[in-house]
Amino acid sequence: MRFEATELTDAELALQAEVRAFCDVELVPGTYEPGLGMAGSVDPGFSRKLAERGWLGMALPTEYGGGDRTAVDRFVVVEELLRRGAPVGYHWIADRQTGPVISRFGTDEQKERFLPAICRGEVGFSIGMSEPDAGSDLAAVSARAVRADGGWVLNGTKIWTTNAHHNDWMVTLCRTSDTDDRHGGLSQLLVDLRAEGVEVNPIPFLDGSSEFNEVVLSDVFVPDELLLGAEGEGWAQNTSELAFERGGPDRWLSTYIVVEQFLRECEEEDLDGSVVELLGSATARWFGLRNMSLAVARMIDAGDAPAVESALVKEMGTRFEQDVLAALERLVGLEVAPGSESLFERLLAAAVLTGPAFTIRGGTIEILRSVAAKGLRP
Amino acid sequence: MTDQLLIDTAERLFGDVCDFAAVEAAEAEGFATDAWSAVAEMGLPWIGVDEAAGGAGGDLVDALAVLRVAGAHAVPLPLAETGVLAGWLLASAELTVPDGAVTVAPGDPADDLTLTDGLVSGTVNRVPWGSAVNDLVILVDDGDSATVVLVDTASATLEPYVNLAGESRDTLVFDRVEPLASGPAGDGVDADALLYRGALTRVMLMAGALDAMSRLTVSYTHEREQFGRPVARFQAVQSHLVTCAQEAAIAGVTADAVMRRLAHDEARFEIAAAKVVVSEAATKATAAAHQAHGAMGLTKEYELHHLSRRLWAWRNEYGGARYWSQVLGEAVVDVGGDGLYPLITGGSAALG
Ligand SMILES: Cc1cc2nc3c(=O)[nH]c(=O)nc-3n(C[C@H](O)[C@H](O)[C@H](O)COP(=O)(O)OP(=O)(O)OC[C@H]3O[C@@H](n4cnc5c(N)ncnc54)[C@H](O)[C@@H]3O)c2cc1C
């Protein structure tokens, strides 16, 4: 395992400058409520503005409306959005993972149908992996699709499905046959969240918000053309999808904005030695993590599949998101009010309340350690 | 970036001359004379030093790459001192670099050395191999001007000390001693620059040592069996392996980032950040590596301590995590909320 630092090329730096200039205009502080990294709010209008710039589906093929650009280019764009808490919720999943997965495994017809819409910011996707009895052990999914005339009939329950109430589609991992190998017999279906038999029930989050849902699927008809990739190859496809999910800046920037906003709002006397020290050590760690994460993006562009490296970065990045928050929370020692007039306090409150999720969503740190450990052999 | 041939050569040479026994012997005897001769013969200590001053070709980045390899082998020699530090100071003052090993006074806060009427008086602390090396370079910086002074260690009264790794870090006291040579330090060479450059050498040594420690821990835990299987099969042990690998990786990648930047420009932000990252990595990774080794890691006969004790010592040489965090933190306060992310992405370039 080797991470090699890389510098941005002049073209990549020019892109960075362009994104910064765009954000300076579109994301003027005070005009929007920033979110914590990928938990930024849902705003299809903002997603479409990004699309107009060519900043959605950047790495997708141009024939389907993509930019045919690199993972590093996408990195450069998303880090600027995440650090400002931009409203990325509508397109986030589609841009990060569904687009690449459809591009890789989908039929020409599916690419035609979904990729241009993803690139235009006109379609939102959810991830339908987890179930009540299949969390870390994802191969235990029991949602099942059985053959029917011209398609499949799907039954089952998905859970923790982020933004299923806003989104249009859900990539659903389900069982399509029984095999001795528990990783066999799984397939991915593209399920229309507005189809008959789909019920989306909000699951209130501990802070009272409801960003994730239970999705009950009762005799949902899924036409043949919405089977993604090959029947029975769902596990392998899903694993490659997870590689897109991990290792990017969304795994170490969730609490960045809390610190930035602290800097904006703090008074001279708040900046004692311990605070200055924390600002410095966090900055050093962000610098290190960013270099690791950028190295992963370069590996992807070089045609490698850095699954182990991504898991390693995500595990340490998400822990750091929590560590920096805990340290700052301790130093400011505020009785934070979620409804405070201070944006810093609101962000801090949100981060404290949702922080435990950072090391769970997308695979828990315990599971990621096991994945990373597989790459550590003599 | 760096010549792979050079790295391979250093790898082979250090592997040969700095094996377990040689490192032990160096700690017992104070200096690894044979290893030094072999390394000096290949010119490794003088890479990156101006050829006019007696250097051996190559550039600073090459010298740093060699230091990384040296760190991985726990090389008990004043490699960083002779070329990257002393060679740089002497060359900046247009002085010739002596033939043998040379050491440098790191600029301990308790130092009180003065240069009056051309004579050196006062104390320098924590001088690496001060008891074993004849030539010592001291940067006398009174705040207005800096002078590079070359002195003979034999002209000092010496109090021997060692660091946690058994490497000599001696106190030398001078009383109106005439230097062997001296001259005004070149542009940009002052006490602060020496601190950054010293930290830079420790970053490289430590990045190498962390990588070696991670690999050693992986191989030991795959060999050692308990409950009928290699201990590396236990999830709790795997989590130690992952911690070691992560810390080695973040140390390595920040060291790379410093080298990349130094290849074309000054790298103050990157050096400070790397010293924080690497020093914190040393603390986390040594704890995990020792835990994964059980009692074996605590024995003198097993090599883990050659790396872990050096990491514990080096993390605080030329400023520890706290010092450099404060330096960075002040830069963060200066740039404020708007400037923080550009600082993280642009590093020294963002500081202008
Ligand atoms: C905010 C948020 C958003 C999410 N969004 C989505 C989404 O959109 N779509 C979706 O499909 N899922 C989503 N998830 C679900 C997420 O993927 C799962 O929560 C995660 O995979 C863990 O599963 P679990 O919650 O059932 O925990 P469990 O698997 O029940 O784990 C409980 C504990 O046991 C540990 N554990 C389990 N197995 C092992 C093992 N083999 N070794 C060691 N430790 C183990 C876990 O690490 C954890 O600490 C979301 C979760 C969160 C928190």
XYZ file of C-alpha atoms in Angstrom, chain A residues 160-295:
136
model
C -31.959 4.129 6.380
C -32.536 5.190 2.787
C -31.229 8.740 2.675
C -33.460 11.233 0.844
C -35.799 8.570 -0.550
C -38.571 11.100 0.073
C -36.989 13.597 -2.336
C -35.436 11.273 -4.849
C -36.735 9.664 -7.988
C -34.958 6.335 -8.132
C -33.341 3.800 -5.872
C -30.637 1.312 -6.823
C -31.910 -1.715 -4.979
C -29.816 -4.700 -3.996
C -32.027 -7.768 -3.856
C -32.057 -11.513 -4.188
C -33.071 -12.847 -7.596
C -32.146 -16.493 -7.055
C -30.926 -18.831 -4.347
C -27.384 -20.157 -4.466
C -25.118 -21.930 -1.998
C -22.726 -19.021 -2.136
C -24.440 -16.260 -0.178
C -22.794 -13.637 -2.380
C -24.377 -15.225 -5.426
C -27.956 -14.762 -6.582
C -28.002 -11.024 -5.854
C -28.884 -8.382 -8.414
C -29.304 -4.617 -8.609
C -32.606 -3.204 -9.812
C -33.347 0.396 -10.694
C -36.557 1.047 -8.810
C -38.789 4.026 -9.551
C -39.568 5.484 -6.135
C -42.926 6.668 -7.442
C -43.970 3.284 -8.795
C -47.012 1.495 -7.488
C -46.293 -0.547 -4.376
C -43.446 1.715 -3.144
C -44.069 3.290 0.225
C -41.594 5.745 1.711
C -41.909 6.210 5.456
C -39.776 8.813 7.172
C -37.617 7.679 10.084
C -37.180 10.673 12.354
C -33.551 11.311 13.182
C -32.557 11.869 16.810
C -32.520 15.626 16.269
C -36.071 15.571 14.954
C -35.094 15.985 11.310
C -35.942 13.221 8.878
C -33.390 12.694 6.209
C -33.615 8.943 6.043
C -36.474 6.557 5.478
C -37.868 3.104 5.431
C -38.833 2.055 1.915
C -41.408 -0.717 1.795
C -41.627 -2.536 -1.516
C -44.865 -4.487 -2.029
C -45.253 -6.333 -5.326
C -43.423 -3.591 -7.157
C -43.162 -4.380 -10.848
C -39.705 -3.685 -12.258
C -39.489 -4.080 -16.026
C -36.630 -6.118 -17.491
C -34.908 -3.061 -18.862
C -34.318 -1.815 -15.310
C -32.151 -4.731 -14.232
C -28.761 -3.063 -13.768
C -25.894 -5.121 -15.147
C -26.079 -8.886 -15.071
C -28.474 -10.967 -13.054
C -26.653 -12.601 -10.153
C -23.740 -10.146 -10.349
C -25.235 -7.739 -7.845
C -22.661 -8.407 -5.165
C -19.650 -7.645 -7.345
C -21.339 -4.572 -8.798
C -22.287 -3.371 -5.351
C -18.720 -3.826 -4.117
C -17.369 -1.740 -6.953
C -20.021 0.874 -6.172
C -18.751 1.040 -2.600
C -15.310 1.918 -3.913
C -16.799 5.147 -5.324
C -18.430 5.800 -1.998
C -15.238 5.850 -0.014
C -12.001 7.749 0.148
C -13.217 11.105 -1.181
C -13.280 14.542 0.517
C -16.786 13.901 1.843
C -15.121 11.566 4.352
C -12.974 14.174 6.066
C -14.746 17.495 5.505
C -18.053 17.005 7.357
C -17.032 19.150 10.300
C -14.634 21.470 8.480
C -17.243 24.198 8.174
C -17.808 24.218 11.930
C -14.186 25.198 12.435
C -14.245 27.731 9.608
C -17.373 29.338 11.001
C -15.823 29.418 14.455
C -12.944 31.402 13.000
C -15.372 33.834 11.421
C -17.350 34.438 14.565
C -14.799 34.198 17.347
C -13.504 37.172 19.264
C -9.850 37.903 19.838
C -10.111 36.647 23.429
C -11.477 33.264 22.283
C -8.185 32.563 20.575
C -6.106 31.356 23.495
C -3.138 29.041 23.176
C -5.172 25.837 23.217
C -7.497 27.057 20.493
C -4.618 28.207 18.313
C -2.953 24.855 18.837
C -6.115 23.004 17.826
C -6.499 25.136 14.707
C -2.931 24.300 13.761
C -3.062 20.586 14.447
C -6.397 20.214 12.633
C -5.011 22.106 9.658
C -2.012 19.798 9.544
C -4.266 16.753 9.632
C -6.572 18.126 6.916
C -3.510 18.738 4.831
C -2.355 15.144 5.335
C -5.767 13.580 4.755
C -6.329 15.670 1.652
C -3.048 14.454 0.242
C -4.031 10.846 0.928
C -7.439 11.311 -0.582
C -6.040 13.054 -3.648
C -3.576 10.188 -4.036
